[in-house]
Amino acid sequence: MKVLLCGGGNAIHVLTAYVGSLPDTELCILSLFPGEAQRLKDAIPEQGVKCMNDLGDDVYGKPDKVTDNPEEIGSPDIVIFAIPSFTHELYLKALKPHLQEGVTIGAMPGEGGFDLCAIHILGGDFVKHSNLFALETLPWACRIVEYGKAVEVLGTKKEVEVIVRPSEGTTKESVFAILHRLVGRLPVFDPASNFLAVTLMNINSVWHPTISYGFYRNRDIAEPFDEPPLFYYGADEYTGDKLAKVSDEVLELKRVLLEKYPTLDLDSLHHVSEWMTRSYGDDIGDTTSIYTMLRTNKGYRGLTHPMREVEIEGEKKYVPNFKYRYFTEDIPMGLVVTRGVAELAGVPTPHMDDVILWCQDMIGKEYLGVDGKLNGKDLNSTRAPQRYGFTDLDTFMKTNNYLD
């Protein structure tokens, strides 16, 4: 089996160790980020990338090729994106001439609207005759220990919902089997209802922007920190409550959609509190509330807010990094997509809007306009339905086969 991994970050390191350790597997890594492919190629030792696995023994794996040239990838059987979702379009355009119908292609995670982007670039017929998949979230919480050499899995999720849109003659189960072969027995892959359910169940788009908003809402963002503040363990009760309210709005959208389309399957769309317990189980020390779950989840231990290191009067300090994917990815490719579907369905989202408006101000973008509609000047850099020309709910649902 020929496997192509796209990217060079934390998840690619884990996948390199796992996939590279498998027999009868040819592994290629493609990175289009300037200089990253050569840096990764030079860093990987002879024994391969070491993954310190929370489930057992360390795993070592090495790619057969690391490249920045799409012409060198051959004809892969499976393509996995573990890259910022705002680069999905770049990679799909680069790969398009080199992919054959029947390929299995997907994203870990498949941020909101991945299917819309794939159809837009590859074409509806190509996607129809290939296997498209997306994970609602990464299978693990992980971090690079030493670039190109070692990565640590802090916590493997118990189960992750995955959507598979198989080609004609292919079963969802066969695609699940391939994915399990690549990542191991855990997490359990739970079939998601459809791509719309995965788009709306985009946990990163709720988690990262809302936690950031809650943490900084009453702070002077120009005031530096002595140490990077804890992200999940540093959340307060207000933030836990805000997360619940944003998730409540998503579930209200689910209710409205099911009322209008009774045959629509959105069973895999859950409240974030349920997602937390399903994903991490006994790793959570206190399940009283979202606030307590955030602060007692072993998988979140030690994770900090994205920061930039600066020097002030000769001392090392830290300031917020609003160019990190929590903002540049989880807003335009996540929460804004959900907000776009809500707008088509006529569902008000005041709590979601609070988060989007604050985040877009922090990153200097405009998605929500002054009239509260998704018509801001930066809409075309998102994957909201409105970016692809959808202005009414029925057309959006039928064109993208969400009612099949």
XYZ file of C-alpha atoms in Angstrom:
404
model
C 0.000 0.000 0.000
C 1.331 3.426 -0.971
C 0.630 6.054 1.675
C 1.119 9.788 1.231
C 1.227 11.971 4.335
C 0.875 15.705 3.781
C 2.413 18.037 6.348
C 5.272 18.078 8.828
C 3.833 18.856 12.254
C 2.938 16.926 15.400
C 0.450 14.515 13.823
C 2.732 13.763 10.862
C 5.453 12.751 13.294
C 3.094 10.278 14.989
C 1.818 8.940 11.662
C 5.375 8.603 10.361
C 6.283 6.390 13.315
C 3.112 4.308 13.043
C 2.864 3.948 9.261
C 6.621 3.717 8.733
C 6.778 0.713 11.067
C 4.278 -1.309 9.013
C 5.373 -4.042 6.579
C 4.360 -3.893 2.920
C 3.796 -0.134 3.141
C 5.526 2.520 1.047
C 5.477 5.856 2.863
C 6.001 9.262 1.288
C 5.756 12.626 3.045
C 4.932 15.777 1.078
C 5.366 19.240 2.552
C 4.782 22.387 0.518
C 5.872 24.664 3.357
C 9.132 26.287 2.198
C 12.134 24.394 3.525
C 10.145 21.989 5.710
C 10.648 18.863 3.585
C 14.430 19.233 3.540
C 14.518 20.057 7.243
C 12.472 16.948 8.060
C 14.495 14.755 5.719
C 17.763 15.896 7.293
C 16.478 15.428 10.844
C 15.093 11.874 10.647
C 17.675 9.417 12.052
C 18.448 5.999 10.597
C 16.136 4.209 13.032
C 13.296 6.562 12.122
C 11.010 8.812 14.141
C 10.447 7.632 17.705
C 6.895 7.833 19.033
C 6.544 7.587 22.796
C 3.197 5.872 22.903
C 0.844 6.231 25.875
C -0.635 2.796 25.070
C 2.534 0.761 25.255
C 5.991 0.389 23.783
C 7.711 3.106 21.784
C 7.250 2.855 18.021
C 9.850 3.699 15.380
C 9.058 4.390 11.741
C 10.830 5.949 8.769
C 9.456 7.295 5.474
C 10.754 6.038 2.149
C 10.691 9.558 0.742
C 10.308 13.139 1.950
C 9.695 15.716 -0.755
C 8.324 19.137 -1.597
C 7.656 18.156 -5.216
C 4.191 16.718 -5.992
C 5.607 15.114 -9.146
C 7.659 12.755 -6.965
C 4.774 11.238 -5.009
C 3.948 8.504 -7.508
C 0.377 7.239 -7.441
C -0.686 6.886 -3.785
C -3.441 4.564 -2.621
C -4.240 6.720 0.387
C -3.586 10.397 1.079
C -3.822 11.834 4.581
C -3.818 15.557 5.252
C -2.568 16.487 8.726
C -2.092 20.132 7.880
C -3.786 23.436 8.669
C -7.133 23.395 6.919
C -6.454 26.726 5.231
C -3.778 24.846 3.221
C -6.114 22.042 2.074
C -6.938 23.939 -1.104
C -3.227 24.499 -1.866
C -2.453 20.775 -1.485
C -5.520 19.607 -3.407
C -4.582 21.832 -6.355
C -0.978 20.566 -6.259
C -2.023 16.901 -6.029
C -4.873 16.996 -8.558
C -2.746 16.102 -11.643
C -1.180 13.149 -9.810
C -4.203 11.451 -8.228
C -6.101 8.580 -9.804
C -9.796 7.914 -9.395
C -10.315 5.393 -6.632
C -7.797 7.010 -4.299
C -8.701 7.290 -0.623
C -8.145 10.866 0.487
C -9.006 12.610 3.703
C -8.051 14.860 6.568
C -7.119 14.461 10.233
C -9.015 16.439 11.324
C -11.444 17.360 8.555
C -12.204 20.907 9.607
C -15.601 22.237 8.581
C -16.382 22.084 4.882
C -13.586 19.695 3.817
C -15.984 17.999 1.401
C -17.002 21.372 -0.086
C -13.346 22.196 -0.698
C -12.540 18.773 -2.219
C -15.502 18.911 -4.599
C -14.622 22.493 -5.526
C -11.023 21.540 -6.469
C -11.151 17.903 -7.623
C -14.614 17.973 -9.174
C -17.787 16.159 -8.250
C -17.198 13.199 -10.600
C -13.687 12.539 -9.252
C -14.909 12.632 -5.658
C -17.834 10.363 -6.552
C -15.420 7.721 -7.862
C -12.957 8.019 -4.967
C -13.114 7.560 -1.195
C -13.376 10.775 0.789
C -13.004 10.725 4.572
C -12.575 13.102 7.480
C -11.937 12.678 11.188
C -13.774 15.041 13.503
C -10.547 15.461 15.474
C -7.021 14.052 15.660
C -6.773 10.552 17.149
C -4.357 11.810 19.798
C -3.165 14.767 21.791
C 0.498 14.847 20.803
C 3.545 17.073 20.656
C 6.960 16.979 19.031
C 9.763 16.357 21.514
C 12.595 16.819 19.000
C 11.816 17.755 15.411
C 12.209 14.842 13.008
C 13.378 12.531 15.782
C 10.821 12.081 18.554
C 7.162 12.763 19.318
C 5.063 12.059 22.397
C 1.443 10.921 22.412
C 0.050 12.541 25.556
C -3.293 10.810 25.242
C -4.928 8.539 22.688
C -8.626 9.235 22.382
C -10.977 6.371 23.174
C -13.136 6.921 20.091
C -13.230 9.358 17.203
C -16.063 9.872 14.773
C -15.124 9.495 11.124
C -17.135 10.189 8.013
C -16.460 8.138 4.907
C -18.057 8.823 1.553
C -17.030 5.664 -0.340
C -16.809 5.309 -4.088
C -19.207 3.029 -5.900
C -18.295 -0.584 -5.161
C -16.349 0.293 -1.974
C -17.667 -0.109 1.552
C -17.182 2.240 4.473
C -15.918 -0.731 6.483
C -13.013 -1.302 4.094
C -11.891 2.313 4.496
C -12.179 2.028 8.292
C -10.013 -1.096 8.136
C -7.302 0.793 6.253
C -7.357 3.662 8.739
C -7.115 1.282 11.692
C -4.168 -0.461 10.094
C -2.389 2.877 9.885
C -3.112 4.281 13.363
C -3.592 1.142 15.471
C -6.457 -0.381 17.446
C -7.300 2.882 19.213
C -9.111 5.122 18.937
C -12.216 3.226 17.905
C -13.530 4.823 14.725
C -17.225 5.502 15.111
C -19.026 6.124 11.793
C -20.298 9.699 11.622
C -23.626 10.452 10.010
C -22.384 12.485 7.039
C -19.997 15.306 6.175
C -22.441 17.911 7.438
C -22.448 16.256 10.868
C -18.622 16.311 10.944
C -18.617 19.960 9.882
C -20.984 20.878 12.709
C -19.219 18.561 15.204
C -15.906 20.353 14.636
C -14.672 20.293 18.214
C -11.553 22.382 17.522
C -13.680 25.205 16.158
C -15.587 25.372 19.432
C -12.749 24.540 21.833
C -9.822 26.677 20.696
C -11.458 30.031 19.810
C -13.875 29.970 22.761
C -11.227 29.054 25.337
C -8.976 31.795 23.923
C -11.824 34.308 24.051
C -12.668 33.334 27.615
C -9.063 33.598 28.800
C -8.224 36.957 27.214
C -11.620 38.659 27.453
C -10.707 40.811 30.475
C -6.951 40.938 29.922
C -4.724 43.508 28.298
C -3.328 41.446 25.408
C -0.309 43.771 25.242
C 0.719 42.784 28.791
C 3.401 40.057 28.512
C 3.491 36.829 30.543
C 6.476 35.449 32.430
C 5.535 31.918 31.323
C 3.140 30.574 28.656
C -0.245 30.221 30.434
C -1.971 26.849 30.540
C -4.639 26.495 27.873
C -7.135 23.905 29.139
C -6.037 23.812 32.761
C -6.153 27.612 32.840
C -9.810 27.908 31.790
C -12.249 29.502 34.245
C -15.913 28.777 34.967
C -17.085 31.554 32.625
C -15.215 29.849 29.777
C -16.760 26.479 30.570
C -20.205 28.098 30.536
C -19.467 29.890 27.251
C -18.399 26.616 25.657
C -21.697 25.086 26.749
C -23.695 27.971 25.269
C -21.883 27.861 21.926
C -22.492 24.114 21.798
C -26.158 24.695 22.711
C -26.449 26.905 19.619
C -25.023 24.135 17.446
C -27.573 21.705 18.869
C -30.351 24.221 18.196
C -29.165 24.273 14.581
C -29.353 20.471 14.604
C -32.941 20.644 15.904
C -33.998 23.101 13.182
C -32.366 21.029 10.428
C -34.053 17.830 11.607
C -37.401 19.593 11.816
C -37.053 20.725 8.206
C -35.452 17.487 6.924
C -36.805 14.596 9.077
C -34.749 11.953 7.215
C -31.465 13.786 7.767
C -29.038 11.763 9.880
C -27.212 13.927 12.420
C -26.953 11.305 15.148
C -23.185 11.832 15.416
C -23.600 15.506 16.334
C -23.293 15.817 20.123
C -22.874 18.452 22.805
C -19.220 19.176 23.602
C -19.654 17.763 27.119
C -20.717 14.396 25.676
C -17.873 14.524 23.155
C -15.411 15.070 26.003
C -16.519 12.031 28.004
C -16.733 9.816 24.904
C -13.261 10.849 23.738
C -11.315 10.761 26.998
C -13.331 8.565 29.376
C -11.437 7.730 32.568
C -8.655 10.179 31.693
C -10.986 12.887 33.065
C -10.811 13.238 36.822
C -13.974 15.295 37.394
C -16.953 15.232 35.009
C -19.099 17.665 37.013
C -19.009 20.352 34.306
C -17.132 21.359 31.172
C -14.997 23.594 33.389
C -13.937 20.702 35.639
C -13.439 18.350 32.679
C -11.066 20.789 31.007
C -8.994 21.150 34.151
C -8.788 17.446 35.072
C -8.236 15.753 31.700
C -4.838 14.011 31.681
C -4.643 14.385 27.914
C -4.612 18.186 28.285
C -1.930 18.300 30.972
C 0.774 20.892 30.316
C -0.679 22.265 27.070
C -0.316 26.047 26.859
C -1.762 28.970 24.947
C 0.065 29.656 21.680
C 2.614 32.348 22.463
C 5.485 34.286 20.910
C 8.704 34.641 22.853
C 9.948 38.238 23.112
C 12.704 40.015 24.994
C 11.735 42.997 27.144
C 14.451 44.908 28.989
C 16.731 41.901 28.715
C 14.183 39.416 30.095
C 12.386 36.606 28.270
C 8.636 37.195 28.103
C 5.660 35.759 26.214
C 2.855 37.429 24.279
C -0.173 35.868 22.521
C 0.403 34.390 19.066
C -2.775 35.202 17.182
C -1.262 33.841 13.957
C -1.534 30.327 15.368
C -3.974 27.794 13.894
C -6.404 28.257 16.789
C -7.299 31.523 15.052
C -6.150 31.263 11.414
C -7.687 27.799 10.993
C -10.357 27.141 13.593
C -12.225 30.352 12.808
C -12.381 30.575 8.959
C -12.388 26.795 8.416
C -14.376 25.955 11.529
C -16.647 28.197 13.526
C -17.416 30.475 10.558
C -18.516 27.428 8.541
C -20.953 26.393 11.264
C -22.101 30.006 11.519
C -22.710 30.000 7.760
C -24.959 26.945 7.945
C -26.816 28.522 10.874
C -27.371 31.675 8.825
C -28.834 29.627 5.947
C -31.128 27.891 8.451
C -32.169 31.120 10.187
C -30.770 30.079 13.592
C -29.498 32.967 15.770
C -26.040 32.454 17.307
C -25.257 35.325 19.710
C -22.672 33.401 21.749
C -20.920 32.098 18.647
C -20.934 35.639 17.274
C -19.235 36.929 20.437
C -16.342 34.541 19.831
C -16.085 35.163 16.077
C -16.170 38.959 16.437
C -13.446 38.934 19.102
C -11.256 36.514 17.149
C -11.607 38.323 13.837
C -10.587 41.520 15.601
C -7.485 39.789 17.027
C -6.365 38.513 13.601
C -7.348 41.586 11.599
C -10.012 39.859 9.486
C -13.670 40.508 8.766
C -15.990 37.560 8.302
C -19.084 38.880 10.048
C -20.062 42.249 8.632
C -21.475 45.222 10.499
C -24.991 43.929 9.798
C -24.247 40.647 11.572
C -24.245 38.643 8.316
C -21.444 36.567 6.794
C -20.577 39.118 4.135
C -17.314 40.542 5.441
C -14.420 41.391 3.149
C -12.506 38.194 4.079
C -15.358 35.734 3.480
C -13.605 34.211 0.448
C -10.761 32.995 2.666
C -13.220 30.764 4.568
C -15.066 27.532 3.778
C -18.466 28.904 4.727
C -21.271 27.833 2.353
C -21.649 31.470 1.309
C -18.079 31.443 -0.039
C -19.124 28.743 -2.548
C -22.199 30.719 -3.607
C -24.866 29.029 -1.479
C -27.570 31.461 -0.398
C -30.461 29.143 0.479
C -30.582 26.063 2.664
C -32.368 23.704 0.278
C -29.837 24.174 -2.516
C -26.949 23.736 -0.086
C -28.364 20.505 1.341
C -29.307 18.919 -1.981
C -26.240 19.934 -4.010
C -23.888 18.395 -1.440
C -25.903 15.180 -1.086
C -26.533 15.656 2.620
C -30.061 14.301 2.209
C -29.034 11.059 0.462
